[in-house]
């Protein structure tokens, strides 16, 4: 695959900030209404759009990825009726925010060519940060006596890690081309 780098020297960081907020709203709405399988009704569903925070982080910057993951989680929990202040605002929000932050720190489209080797590294990073997120969220659910730890690890791993492993590397190069076409003057990652 060829690199169609997004020049970062031009433009402002307003474009990725606005897109990250829009992506966070879309993430929350999609997680609420477009999840085909309820793994544990009312607690865990298969979030086929779990790739959005890492994808946004890579394309728009680590802050944008964090915003997408954190706000997306808060919006989802409010819309789905699963908002638990200590869990949603602290553990779940921060852990899912990390799934956008870490890939955004490690991969920059301006300096990265999305070849097979890089796509495999992206999948590996999604796996690693996904495991950290799953363990943190599962521990919180168990601590609050909402769901047993190991069951949560299994179900959350299936619901979030699998879509991140497949969706993020699969979509990053084509999404980058769309962003480049939408904002050809370039922008600063946020």
N, CA, C and O atoms as a DFTB+ gen file, in Angstrom:
760 C
 N C O
     1  1       0.831      -1.173       0.000
     2  2       0.000       0.000       0.000
     3  2       0.874       1.233       0.000
     4  3       1.955       1.237       0.589
     5  1       0.421       2.250      -0.641
     6  2       1.202       3.471      -0.712
     7  2       0.832       4.406       0.417
     8  3      -0.252       4.319       0.994
     9  1       1.736       5.284       0.716
    10  2       1.511       6.247       1.770
    11  2       0.998       7.535       1.153
    12  3       1.667       8.138       0.314
    13  1      -0.169       7.948       1.561
    14  2      -0.698       9.238       1.160
    15  2      -0.736      10.082       2.421
    16  3      -1.800      10.335       2.984
    17  1       0.432      10.509       2.854
    18  2       0.587      11.154       4.152
    19  2      -0.241      12.419       4.251
    20  3      -0.425      13.155       3.282
    21  1      -0.731      12.643       5.453
    22  2      -1.442      13.863       5.765
    23  2      -0.418      14.879       6.252
    24  3       0.154      14.696       7.326
    25  1      -0.166      15.955       5.489
    26  2       0.822      16.920       5.944
    27  2       0.367      17.582       7.242
    28  3      -0.740      18.115       7.320
    29  1       1.217      17.546       8.247
    30  2       0.843      18.086       9.551
    31  2       1.300      19.526       9.755
    32  3       0.892      20.165      10.725
    33  1       2.110      20.033       8.892
    34  2       2.639      21.364       9.095
    35  2       1.590      22.435       8.794
    36  3       1.669      23.545       9.322
    37  1       0.625      22.113       7.962
    38  2      -0.383      23.081       7.551
    39  2      -1.643      22.944       8.394
    40  3      -1.838      21.943       9.084
    41  1      -2.490      23.959       8.330
    42  2      -3.801      23.859       8.934
    43  2      -3.780      23.991      10.446
    44  3      -2.766      24.338      11.052
    45  1      -4.935      23.703      11.037
    46  2      -5.072      23.811      12.477
    47  2      -5.481      22.475      13.064
    48  3      -5.718      21.507      12.341
    49  1      -5.560      22.436      14.374
    50  2      -5.990      21.204      15.039
    51  2      -7.499      21.195      15.264
    52  3      -8.020      20.270      15.886
    53  1      -8.211      22.211      14.767
    54  2      -9.661      22.261      14.931
    55  2     -10.350      21.149      14.154
    56  3     -11.307      20.553      14.648
    57  1      -9.879      20.863      12.951
    58  2     -10.477      19.814      12.119
    59  2     -10.460      18.455      12.817
    60  3     -11.515      17.827      12.905
    61  1      -9.320      17.964      13.321
    62  2      -9.352      16.665      14.001
    63  2     -10.105      16.703      15.329
    64  3     -10.672      15.688      15.733
    65  1     -10.125      17.840      16.014
    66  2     -10.875      17.943      17.267
    67  2     -12.372      17.796      17.001
    68  3     -13.063      17.044      17.688
    69  1     -12.856      18.512      16.012
    70  2     -14.277      18.418      15.650
    71  2     -14.610      17.001      15.183
    72  3     -15.627      16.436      15.584
    73  1     -13.750      16.427      14.331
    74  2     -13.990      15.057      13.868
    75  2     -13.964      14.053      15.017
    76  3     -14.730      13.089      15.002
    77  1     -13.104      14.257      16.006
    78  2     -13.048      13.315      17.123
    79  2     -14.326      13.379      17.952
    80  3     -14.787      12.350      18.446
    81  1     -14.897      14.549      18.112
    82  2     -16.154      14.686      18.850
    83  2     -17.304      14.064      18.056
    84  3     -18.162      13.389      18.624
    85  1     -17.317      14.293      16.749
    86  2     -18.329      13.659      15.893
    87  2     -18.167      12.136      15.937
    88  3     -19.154      11.407      16.033
    89  1     -16.922      11.661      15.866
    90  2     -16.666      10.222      15.929
    91  2     -17.072       9.652      17.287
    92  3     -17.565       8.526      17.354
    93  1     -16.875      10.405      18.365
    94  2     -17.290       9.948      19.699
    95  2     -18.807       9.794      19.757
    96  3     -19.317       8.805      20.283
    97  1     -19.521      10.774      19.214
    98  2     -20.987      10.678      19.186
    99  2     -21.428       9.496      18.338
   100  3     -22.324       8.747      18.728
   101  1     -20.802       9.328      17.180
   102  2     -21.137       8.186      16.314
   103  2     -20.808       6.871      17.005
   104  3     -21.574       5.912      16.911
   105  1     -19.674       6.819      17.700
   106  2     -19.280       5.611      18.416
   107  2     -20.326       5.249      19.465
   108  3     -20.772       4.103      19.532
   109  1     -20.713       6.216      20.275
   110  2     -21.714       5.960      21.311
   111  2     -23.048       5.503      20.738
   112  3     -23.662       4.566      21.248
   113  1     -23.492       6.167      19.679
   114  2     -24.769       5.798      19.050
   115  2     -24.673       4.429      18.393
   116  3     -25.577       3.607      18.542
   117  1     -23.587       4.174      17.668
   118  2     -23.433       2.867      17.017
   119  2     -23.325       1.741      18.039
   120  3     -23.911       0.676      17.848
   121  1     -22.578       1.968      19.129
   122  2     -22.475       0.941      20.164
   123  2     -23.832       0.665      20.806
   124  3     -24.101      -0.456      21.238
   125  1     -24.682       1.683      20.867
   126  2     -25.991       1.507      21.488
   127  2     -26.984       0.822      20.561
   128  3     -27.689      -0.099      20.973
   129  1     -27.041       1.270      19.312
   130  2     -28.131       0.861      18.434
   131  2     -27.739      -0.068      17.289
   132  3     -28.619      -0.601      16.614
   133  1     -26.464      -0.274      17.054
   134  2     -26.062      -1.089      15.899
   135  2     -25.239      -2.307      16.316
   136  3     -24.327      -2.722      15.601
   137  1     -25.558      -2.861      17.450
   138  2     -24.855      -4.055      17.925
   139  2     -25.768      -5.257      17.755
   140  3     -26.788      -5.365      18.435
   141  1     -25.414      -6.144      16.866
   142  2     -26.324      -7.222      16.502
   143  2     -26.512      -8.311      17.551
   144  3     -27.544      -8.983      17.555
   145  1     -25.544      -8.499      18.437
   146  2     -25.614      -9.625      19.367
   147  2     -25.413      -9.125      20.796
   148  3     -24.388      -8.521      21.111
   149  1     -26.380      -9.377      21.641
   150  2     -26.246      -9.092      23.068
   151  2     -25.579     -10.305      23.705
   152  3     -26.213     -11.351      23.847
   153  1     -24.324     -10.184      24.086
   154  2     -23.614     -11.299      24.717
   155  2     -24.132     -11.541      26.132
   156  3     -24.395     -12.680      26.520
   157  1     -24.274     -10.478      26.887
   158  2     -24.901     -10.509      28.207
   159  2     -25.859      -9.327      28.214
   160  3     -25.440      -8.196      28.461
   161  1     -27.143      -9.573      27.944
   162  2     -28.098      -8.465      27.796
   163  2     -28.026      -7.460      28.944
   164  3     -28.061      -7.822      30.120
   165  1     -27.923      -6.188      28.564
   166  2     -27.854      -5.109      29.528
   167  2     -26.474      -4.830      30.074
   168  3     -26.274      -3.834      30.768
   169  1     -25.505      -5.703      29.770
   170  2     -24.153      -5.502      30.302
   171  2     -23.118      -5.472      29.179
   172  3     -22.354      -4.514      29.064
   173  1     -23.090      -6.517      28.353
   174  2     -22.055      -6.634      27.319
   175  2     -22.692      -7.043      25.996
   176  3     -23.400      -8.048      25.928
   177  1     -22.444      -6.275      24.960
   178  2     -22.877      -6.646      23.618
   179  2     -21.666      -6.646      22.699
   180  3     -20.642      -6.026      22.988
   181  1     -21.807      -7.356      21.588
   182  2     -20.706      -7.412      20.638
   183  2     -20.625      -6.071      19.932
   184  3     -21.484      -5.749      19.112
   185  1     -19.602      -5.286      20.240
   186  2     -19.477      -3.926      19.695
   187  2     -18.652      -3.984      18.415
   188  3     -17.427      -3.866      18.430
   189  1     -19.366      -4.169      17.310
   190  2     -18.685      -4.326      16.033
   191  2     -17.962      -3.056      15.606
   192  3     -17.132      -3.097      14.698
   193  1     -18.263      -1.932      16.245
   194  2     -17.589      -0.675      15.921
   195  2     -16.515      -0.306      16.949
   196  3     -16.166       0.866      17.089
   197  1     -15.999      -1.290      17.654
   198  2     -14.943      -1.054      18.648
   199  2     -13.642      -0.583      18.005
   200  3     -12.739      -0.120      18.703
   201  1     -13.539      -0.695      16.693
   202  2     -12.330      -0.238      15.990
   203  2     -12.275       1.278      15.849
   204  3     -11.228       1.812      15.483
   205  1     -13.362       1.987      16.127
   206  2     -13.378       3.437      15.903
   207  2     -12.373       4.216      16.750
   208  3     -11.653       5.039      16.184
   209  1     -12.272       4.015      18.074
   210  2     -11.257       4.782      18.823
   211  2      -9.828       4.581      18.321
   212  3      -9.127       5.576      18.134
   213  1      -9.344       3.328      18.086
   214  2      -7.973       3.226      17.580
   215  2      -7.819       3.800      16.171
   216  3      -6.775       4.368      15.851
   217  1      -8.821       3.664      15.347
   218  2      -8.759       4.215      13.991
   219  2      -8.678       5.741      14.042
   220  3      -7.873       6.348      13.335
   221  1      -9.501       6.348      14.870
   222  2      -9.485       7.812      15.023
   223  2      -8.150       8.250      15.623
   224  3      -7.588       9.263      15.206
   225  1      -7.640       7.500      16.593
   226  2      -6.353       7.843      17.198
   227  2      -5.229       7.846      16.186
   228  3      -4.400       8.756      16.174
   229  1      -5.196       6.838      15.341
   230  2      -4.135       6.755      14.328
   231  2      -4.270       7.887      13.314
   232  3      -3.281       8.542      12.986
   233  1      -5.457       8.118      12.826
   234  2      -5.646       9.095      11.756
   235  2      -5.612      10.541      12.229
   236  3      -5.048      11.398      11.549
   237  1      -6.205      10.823      13.383
   238  2      -6.361      12.213      13.817
   239  2      -5.480      12.617      14.980
   240  3      -5.387      13.801      15.301
   241  1      -4.824      11.647      15.623
   242  2      -3.935      11.956      16.740
   243  2      -4.403      11.314      18.028
   244  3      -5.568      10.942      18.169
   245  1      -3.479      11.190      18.963
   246  2      -3.759      10.461      20.193
   247  2      -4.819      11.120      21.046
   248  3      -5.607      10.421      21.683
   249  1      -4.867      12.447      21.079
   250  2      -5.900      13.130      21.863
   251  2      -7.273      12.876      21.256
   252  3      -8.250      12.654      21.971
   253  1      -7.331      12.910      19.942
   254  2      -8.597      12.630      19.254
   255  2      -9.054      11.203      19.518
   256  3     -10.241      10.964      19.742
   257  1      -8.129      10.258      19.495
   258  2      -8.466       8.867      19.784
   259  2      -8.983       8.694      21.196
   260  3      -9.941       7.957      21.430
   261  1      -8.343       9.379      22.145
   262  2      -8.805       9.306      23.528
   263  2     -10.200       9.894      23.675
   264  3     -11.062       9.306      24.329
   265  1     -10.420      11.053      23.067
   266  2     -11.742      11.689      23.115
   267  2     -12.804      10.767      22.528
   268  3     -13.882      10.610      23.101
   269  1     -12.500      10.162      21.394
   270  2     -13.442       9.258      20.745
   271  2     -13.793       8.092      21.662
   272  3     -14.969       7.765      21.822
   273  1     -12.794       7.465      22.262
   274  2     -13.042       6.325      23.142
   275  2     -13.740       6.711      24.436
   276  3     -14.691       6.052      24.857
   277  1     -13.265       7.781      25.065
   278  2     -13.835       8.185      26.361
   279  2     -15.266       8.687      26.205
   280  3     -16.182       8.177      26.850
   281  1     -15.456       9.688      25.347
   282  2     -16.806      10.236      25.167
   283  2     -17.753       9.216      24.541
   284  3     -18.936       9.175      24.879
   285  1     -17.234       8.393      23.629
   286  2     -18.061       7.343      23.036
   287  2     -18.598       6.395      24.091
   288  3     -19.755       5.980      24.023
   289  1     -17.768       6.047      25.068
   290  2     -18.193       5.175      26.161
   291  2     -19.246       5.843      27.026
   292  3     -20.229       5.208      27.408
   293  1     -19.050       7.116      27.337
   294  2     -20.024       7.837      28.169
   295  2     -21.356       7.952      27.435
   296  3     -22.411       7.700      28.017
   297  1     -21.310       8.332      26.161
   298  2     -22.544       8.440      25.370
   299  2     -23.243       7.093      25.298
   300  3     -24.455       7.008      25.499
   301  1     -22.475       6.028      25.008
   302  2     -23.059       4.686      24.944
   303  2     -23.728       4.311      26.264
   304  3     -24.868       3.845      26.269
   305  1     -23.030       4.510      27.384
   306  2     -23.587       4.082      28.665
   307  2     -24.844       4.871      29.019
   308  3     -25.773       4.318      29.608
   309  1     -24.883       6.154      28.668
   310  2     -26.082       6.953      28.927
   311  2     -27.245       6.508      28.047
   312  3     -28.368       6.355      28.527
   313  1     -26.975       6.301      26.757
   314  2     -28.037       5.879      25.842
   315  2     -28.522       4.460      26.133
   316  3     -29.713       4.176      26.011
   317  1     -27.617       3.579      26.511
   318  2     -27.970       2.178      26.752
   319  2     -28.554       1.954      28.145
   320  3     -29.058       0.869      28.436
   321  1     -28.491       2.961      29.002
   322  2     -29.014       2.814      30.354
   323  2     -28.100       2.026      31.269
   324  3     -28.556       1.458      32.262
   325  1     -26.799       1.983      30.945
   326  2     -25.841       1.233      31.761
   327  2     -24.835       2.149      32.461
   328  3     -23.778       1.695      32.898
   329  1     -25.165       3.433      32.566
   330  2     -24.250       4.396      33.172
   331  2     -24.136       4.145      34.673
   332  3     -25.131       4.162      35.397
   333  1     -22.915       3.913      35.122
   334  2     -22.593       3.747      36.537
   335  2     -21.471       4.749      36.795
   336  3     -20.360       4.553      36.303
   337  1     -21.731       5.819      37.553
   338  2     -20.754       6.912      37.645
   339  2     -19.307       6.484      37.879
   340  3     -18.429       6.852      37.098
   341  1     -19.039       5.722      38.924
   342  2     -17.649       5.350      39.222
   343  2     -17.053       4.478      38.121
   344  3     -15.880       4.630      37.777
   345  1     -17.835       3.583      37.578
   346  2     -17.347       2.677      36.538
   347  2     -17.246       3.392      35.190
   348  3     -16.198       3.349      34.547
   349  1     -18.308       4.038      34.764
   350  2     -18.353       4.636      33.426
   351  2     -17.398       5.818      33.283
   352  3     -16.665       5.908      32.298
   353  1     -17.405       6.712      34.250
   354  2     -16.588       7.931      34.153
   355  2     -15.108       7.679      34.403
   356  3     -14.255       8.364      33.839
   357  1     -14.801       6.706      35.242
   358  2     -13.399       6.495      35.591
   359  2     -12.820       5.298      34.843
   360  3     -11.997       5.476      33.945
   361  1     -13.224       4.108      35.187
   362  2     -12.563       2.909      34.671
   363  2     -12.900       2.662      33.201
   364  3     -12.000       2.592      32.363
   365  1     -14.174       2.533      32.886
   366  2     -14.569       2.205      31.517
   367  2     -14.164       3.310      30.549
   368  3     -13.581       3.037      29.499
   369  1     -14.471       4.553      30.900
   370  2     -14.129       5.673      30.025
   371  2     -12.640       5.794      29.761
   372  3     -12.213       5.934      28.616
   373  1     -11.849       5.739      30.832
   374  2     -10.399       5.870      30.671
   375  2      -9.802       4.675      29.929
   376  3      -8.930       4.845      29.077
   377  1     -10.273       3.461      30.252
   378  2      -9.716       2.268      29.601
   379  2     -10.037       2.247      28.118
   380  3      -9.172       1.925      27.304
   381  1     -11.260       2.584      27.754
   382  2     -11.615       2.617      26.331
   383  2     -10.926       3.801      25.652
   384  3     -10.550       3.709      24.483
   385  1     -10.759       4.898      26.366
   386  2      -9.999       6.026      25.818
   387  2      -8.578       5.637      25.460
   388  3      -8.029       6.119      24.470
   389  1      -7.978       4.762      26.268
   390  2      -6.618       4.286      25.979
   391  2      -6.546       3.512      24.668
   392  3      -5.504       3.506      24.013
   393  1      -7.648       2.855      24.275
   394  2      -7.628       2.110      23.010
   395  2      -7.518       3.053      21.813
   396  3      -7.140       2.624      20.723
   397  1      -7.841       4.316      22.004
   398  2      -7.623       5.316      20.961
   399  2      -6.313       6.062      21.134
   400  3      -5.668       6.436      20.154
   401  1      -5.922       6.278      22.386
   402  2      -4.710       7.038      22.688
   403  2      -3.442       6.301      22.267
   404  3      -2.600       6.874      21.577
   405  1      -3.293       5.045      22.671
   406  2      -2.037       4.321      22.439
   407  2      -1.740       4.138      20.943
   408  3      -0.628       4.450      20.516
   409  1      -2.687       3.647      20.129
   410  2      -2.376       3.553      18.692
   411  2      -2.064       4.920      18.063
   412  3      -1.236       5.022      17.157
   413  1      -2.741       5.970      18.560
   414  2      -2.470       7.314      18.048
   415  2      -1.074       7.808      18.368
   416  3      -0.490       8.570      17.597
   417  1      -0.534       7.380      19.504
   418  2       0.839       7.732      19.858
   419  2       1.858       6.976      19.011
   420  3       2.911       7.517      18.674
   421  1       1.549       5.736      18.667
   422  2       2.520       4.866      18.003
   423  2       2.517       4.942      16.481
   424  3       3.516       4.602      15.847
   425  1       1.412       5.382      15.885
   426  2       1.314       5.398      14.425
   427  2       0.857       6.773      13.956
   428  3      -0.158       7.296      14.417
   429  1       1.614       7.342      13.043
   430  2       1.318       8.658      12.484
   431  2       1.291       8.527      10.968
   432  3       2.304       8.167      10.368
   433  1       0.155       8.810      10.334
   434  2       0.062       8.662       8.879
   435  2       1.069       9.506       8.102
   436  3       1.412       9.164       6.970
   437  1       1.549      10.604       8.693
   438  2       2.513      11.455       7.995
   439  2       3.880      10.786       7.882
   440  3       4.672      11.126       7.003
   441  1       4.155       9.840       8.770
   442  2       5.467       9.191       8.770
   443  2       5.376       7.676       8.605
   444  3       6.395       6.987       8.660
   445  1       4.187       7.160       8.408
   446  2       3.982       5.720       8.359
   447  2       3.420       5.294       7.012
   448  3       2.488       5.913       6.498
   449  1       3.977       4.253       6.449
   450  2       3.402       3.614       5.271
   451  2       2.620       2.408       5.761
   452  3       3.155       1.572       6.489
   453  1       1.378       2.318       5.372
   454  2       0.532       1.230       5.853
   455  2       0.706      -0.010       4.984
   456  3      -0.194      -0.403       4.242
   457  1       1.892      -0.619       5.096
   458  2       2.150      -1.881       4.407
   459  2       1.726      -3.037       5.318
   460  3       1.238      -2.809       6.425
   461  1       1.910      -4.267       4.857
   462  2       1.465      -5.429       5.643
   463  2       2.103      -5.484       7.022
   464  3       1.439      -5.785       8.014
   465  1       3.395      -5.193       7.076
   466  2       4.115      -5.242       8.348
   467  2       3.525      -4.232       9.345
   468  3       3.341      -4.552      10.519
   469  1       3.236      -3.035       8.881
   470  2       2.659      -2.014       9.749
   471  2       1.251      -2.399      10.186
   472  3       0.877      -2.184      11.339
   473  1       0.474      -2.965       9.275
   474  2      -0.886      -3.389       9.629
   475  2      -0.861      -4.490      10.685
   476  3      -1.730      -4.527      11.557
   477  1       0.114      -5.376      10.618
   478  2       0.253      -6.416      11.638
   479  2       0.649      -5.782      12.975
   480  3       0.165      -6.199      14.027
   481  1       1.526      -4.780      12.934
   482  2       1.903      -4.067      14.170
   483  2       0.692      -3.328      14.760
   484  3       0.518      -3.295      15.978
   485  1      -0.125      -2.748      13.914
   486  2      -1.338      -2.073      14.392
   487  2      -2.245      -3.085      15.088
   488  3      -2.780      -2.807      16.161
   489  1      -2.419      -4.255      14.480
   490  2      -3.246      -5.301      15.098
   491  2      -2.656      -5.733      16.440
   492  3      -3.397      -5.949      17.399
   493  1      -1.334      -5.860      16.515
   494  2      -0.682      -6.265      17.767
   495  2      -0.882      -5.206      18.856
   496  3      -1.128      -5.545      20.014
   497  1      -0.779      -3.934      18.489
   498  2      -1.006      -2.853      19.455
   499  2      -2.462      -2.864      19.915
   500  3      -2.738      -2.686      21.101
   501  1      -3.393      -3.072      18.985
   502  2      -4.809      -3.156      19.359
   503  2      -5.051      -4.320      20.310
   504  3      -5.841      -4.203      21.247
   505  1      -4.377      -5.435      20.077
   506  2      -4.499      -6.588      20.970
   507  2      -3.975      -6.235      22.362
   508  3      -4.644      -6.497      23.361
   509  1      -2.800      -5.652      22.428
   510  2      -2.210      -5.311      23.721
   511  2      -3.038      -4.316      24.513
   512  3      -3.342      -4.552      25.682
   513  1      -3.402      -3.213      23.893
   514  2      -4.183      -2.200      24.602
   515  2      -5.595      -2.716      24.872
   516  3      -6.209      -2.345      25.873
   517  1      -6.109      -3.565      23.992
   518  2      -7.417      -4.167      24.225
   519  2      -7.409      -5.073      25.441
   520  3      -8.360      -5.070      26.222
   521  1      -6.344      -5.851      25.611
   522  2      -6.239      -6.714      26.789
   523  2      -6.181      -5.898      28.077
   524  3      -6.810      -6.260      29.071
   525  1      -5.429      -4.800      28.060
   526  2      -5.362      -3.926      29.238
   527  2      -6.751      -3.367      29.545
   528  3      -7.176      -3.350      30.700
   529  1      -7.452      -2.914      28.516
   530  2      -8.797      -2.365      28.699
   531  2      -9.744      -3.417      29.258
   532  3     -10.495      -3.142      30.193
   533  1      -9.713      -4.623      28.689
   534  2     -10.610      -5.690      29.117
   535  2     -10.364      -6.065      30.582
   536  3     -11.316      -6.242      31.341
   537  1      -9.116      -6.184      30.977
   538  2      -8.806      -6.546      32.365
   539  2      -9.269      -5.436      33.313
   540  3      -9.855      -5.727      34.355
   541  1      -9.018      -4.185      32.971
   542  2      -9.424      -3.070      33.838
   543  2     -10.945      -3.001      33.982
   544  3     -11.461      -2.866      35.092
   545  1     -11.648      -3.093      32.878
   546  2     -13.111      -3.002      32.918
   547  2     -13.702      -4.221      33.634
   548  3     -14.655      -4.087      34.401
   549  1     -13.145      -5.391      33.389
   550  2     -13.623      -6.609      34.065
   551  2     -13.399      -6.513      35.569
   552  3     -14.264      -6.910      36.351
   553  1     -12.258      -5.996      35.976
   554  2     -11.977      -5.836      37.406
   555  2     -12.970      -4.870      38.043
   556  3     -13.432      -5.098      39.161
   557  1     -13.297      -3.795      37.336
   558  2     -14.269      -2.833      37.849
   559  2     -15.655      -3.462      37.981
   560  3     -16.330      -3.280      38.994
   561  1     -16.076      -4.203      36.952
   562  2     -17.385      -4.868      37.006
   563  2     -17.438      -5.883      38.150
   564  3     -18.458      -6.005      38.828
   565  1     -16.348      -6.603      38.360
   566  2     -16.301      -7.577      39.458
   567  2     -16.285      -6.879      40.814
   568  3     -16.971      -7.309      41.742
   569  1     -15.506      -5.805      40.934
   570  2     -15.423      -5.051      42.190
   571  2     -16.785      -4.495      42.588
   572  3     -17.131      -4.475      43.770
   573  1     -17.553      -4.047      41.604
   574  2     -18.885      -3.492      41.863
   575  2     -19.962      -4.574      41.955
   576  3     -21.149      -4.263      42.062
   577  1     -19.550      -5.842      41.914
   578  2     -20.472      -6.988      41.982
   579  2     -21.527      -6.952      40.875
   580  3     -22.684      -7.309      41.093
   581  1     -21.108      -6.516      39.684
   582  2     -22.016      -6.478      38.544
   583  2     -21.884      -7.741      37.708
   584  3     -22.876      -8.278      37.214
   585  1     -20.641      -8.214      37.553
   586  2     -20.411      -9.381      36.711
   587  2     -19.107     -10.042      37.148
   588  3     -18.159      -9.334      37.487
   589  1     -19.023     -11.380      37.152
   590  2     -17.784     -12.064      37.555
   591  2     -16.605     -11.730      36.627
   592  3     -16.766     -11.591      35.414
   593  1     -15.427     -11.606      37.229
   594  2     -14.239     -11.151      36.511
   595  2     -13.940     -11.983      35.263
   596  3     -13.865     -11.427      34.167
   597  1     -13.769     -13.293      35.400
   598  2     -13.345     -14.102      34.254
   599  2     -14.405     -14.180      33.164
   600  3     -14.071     -14.246      31.981
   601  1     -15.666     -14.174      33.543
   602  2     -16.726     -14.123      32.531
   603  2     -16.663     -12.793      31.781
   604  3     -16.817     -12.758      30.560
   605  1     -16.439     -11.708      32.506
   606  2     -16.327     -10.398      31.867
   607  2     -15.125     -10.355      30.926
   608  3     -15.218      -9.807      29.828
   609  1     -13.995     -10.929      31.351
   610  2     -12.810     -10.961      30.491
   611  2     -13.136     -11.666      29.176
   612  3     -12.802     -11.166      28.103
   613  1     -13.775     -12.805      29.257
   614  2     -14.118     -13.558      28.047
   615  2     -15.076     -12.809      27.138
   616  3     -14.846     -12.691      25.934
   617  1     -16.147     -12.306      27.723
   618  2     -17.156     -11.615      26.910
   619  2     -16.646     -10.280      26.370
   620  3     -16.890      -9.954      25.209
   621  1     -15.939      -9.502      27.199
   622  2     -15.401      -8.223      26.718
   623  2     -14.312      -8.425      25.675
   624  3     -14.200      -7.649      24.726
   625  1     -13.509      -9.473      25.854
   626  2     -12.487      -9.771      24.848
   627  2     -13.110     -10.045      23.496
   628  3     -12.634      -9.561      22.469
   629  1     -14.181     -10.826      23.503
   630  2     -14.901     -11.120      22.263
   631  2     -15.574      -9.867      21.706
   632  3     -15.542      -9.624      20.499
   633  1     -16.179      -9.077      22.584
   634  2     -16.964      -7.936      22.106
   635  2     -16.104      -6.790      21.588
   636  3     -16.510      -6.098      20.654
   637  1     -14.930      -6.573      22.168
   638  2     -14.138      -5.392      21.807
   639  2     -12.834      -5.706      21.075
   640  3     -12.501      -5.042      20.093
   641  1     -12.106      -6.695      21.535
   642  2     -10.786      -6.952      20.951
   643  2     -10.897      -7.481      19.526
   644  3     -10.144      -7.059      18.649
   645  1     -11.820      -8.392      19.290
   646  2     -11.949      -8.963      17.942
   647  2     -12.240      -7.875      16.898
   648  3     -11.566      -7.847      15.868
   649  1     -13.222      -6.972      17.120
   650  2     -13.432      -5.911      16.124
   651  2     -12.242      -4.962      15.956
   652  3     -11.990      -4.470      14.856
   653  1     -11.500      -4.702      17.062
   654  2     -10.318      -3.837      16.941
   655  2      -9.231      -4.522      16.126
   656  3      -8.586      -3.887      15.292
   657  1      -9.025      -5.818      16.363
   658  2      -7.991      -6.571      15.635
   659  2      -8.271      -6.632      14.139
   660  3      -7.349      -6.563      13.326
   661  1      -9.525      -6.759      13.783
   662  2      -9.885      -6.894      12.370
   663  2     -10.130      -5.531      11.722
   664  3      -9.577      -5.234      10.663
   665  1     -10.955      -4.711      12.355
   666  2     -11.398      -3.460      11.737
   667  2     -10.334      -2.401      11.585
   668  3     -10.249      -1.752      10.543
   669  1      -9.515      -2.214      12.612
   670  2      -8.530      -1.129      12.557
   671  2      -7.529      -1.313      11.416
   672  3      -7.392      -0.407      10.594
   673  1      -6.819      -2.451      11.327
   674  2      -5.869      -2.590      10.216
   675  2      -6.554      -2.659       8.853
   676  3      -5.993      -2.222       7.848
   677  1      -7.752      -3.201       8.823
   678  2      -8.478      -3.337       7.565
   679  2      -8.901      -1.983       6.986
   680  3      -8.915      -1.806       5.768
   681  1      -9.243      -1.038       7.851
   682  2      -9.816       0.233       7.393
   683  2      -8.869       1.427       7.404
   684  3      -9.192       2.462       6.822
   685  1      -7.710       1.312       8.051
   686  2      -6.869       2.496       8.263
   687  2      -6.377       3.125       6.957
   688  3      -6.409       4.349       6.827
   689  1      -5.933       2.341       6.007
   690  2      -5.390       2.913       4.767
   691  2      -6.478       3.586       3.941
   692  3      -6.264       4.681       3.421
   693  1      -7.634       2.954       3.811
   694  2      -8.705       3.564       3.019
   695  2      -9.289       4.784       3.732
   696  3      -9.646       5.763       3.078
   697  1      -9.390       4.740       5.054
   698  2      -9.880       5.902       5.797
   699  2      -8.913       7.073       5.674
   700  3      -9.337       8.228       5.626
   701  1      -7.617       6.780       5.622
   702  2      -6.621       7.837       5.456
   703  2      -6.792       8.513       4.101
   704  3      -6.699       9.737       4.006
   705  1      -7.039       7.735       3.060
   706  2      -7.252       8.314       1.734
   707  2      -8.484       9.202       1.707
   708  3      -8.473      10.254       1.068
   709  1      -9.546       8.794       2.392
   710  2     -10.768       9.605       2.461
   711  2     -10.499      10.917       3.184
   712  3     -10.959      11.971       2.745
   713  1      -9.755      10.863       4.294
   714  2      -9.409      12.085       5.032
   715  2      -8.542      13.022       4.199
   716  3      -8.737      14.238       4.209
   717  1      -7.598      12.453       3.491
   718  2      -6.727      13.267       2.642
   719  2      -7.541      13.963       1.559
   720  3      -7.298      15.131       1.257
   721  1      -8.496      13.263       0.978
   722  2      -9.346      13.865      -0.051
   723  2     -10.271      14.925       0.544
   724  3     -10.561      15.930      -0.104
   725  1     -10.731      14.706       1.770
   726  2     -11.649      15.655       2.417
   727  2     -10.947      16.920       2.887
   728  3     -11.560      17.985       2.954
   729  1      -9.676      16.808       3.209
   730  2      -8.929      17.956       3.719
   731  2      -7.546      17.978       3.075
   732  3      -6.546      17.754       3.757
   733  1      -7.476      18.249       1.749
   734  2      -6.210      18.132       1.025
   735  2      -5.114      19.103       1.489
   736  3      -3.934      18.853       1.246
   737  1      -5.483      20.195       2.147
   738  2      -4.468      21.140       2.614
   739  2      -3.727      20.596       3.826
   740  3      -2.693      21.135       4.220
   741  1      -4.245      19.549       4.405
   742  2      -3.615      18.969       5.577
   743  2      -4.132      19.575       6.864
   744  3      -4.850      20.575       6.844
   745  1      -3.769      18.973       7.979
   746  2      -4.176      19.452       9.287
   747  2      -3.221      18.925      10.330
   748  3      -2.513      17.944      10.100
   749  1      -3.202      19.573      11.469
   750  2      -2.369      19.099      12.582
   751  2      -3.161      18.050      13.332
   752  3      -4.332      18.257      13.652
   753  1      -2.531      16.934      13.612
   754  2      -3.187      15.905      14.420
   755  2      -3.393      16.460      15.818
   756  3      -2.590      17.252      16.311
   757  1      -4.453      16.042      16.433
   758  2      -4.786      16.536      17.770
   759  2      -4.688      15.404      18.760
   760  3      -4.929      15.603      19.950
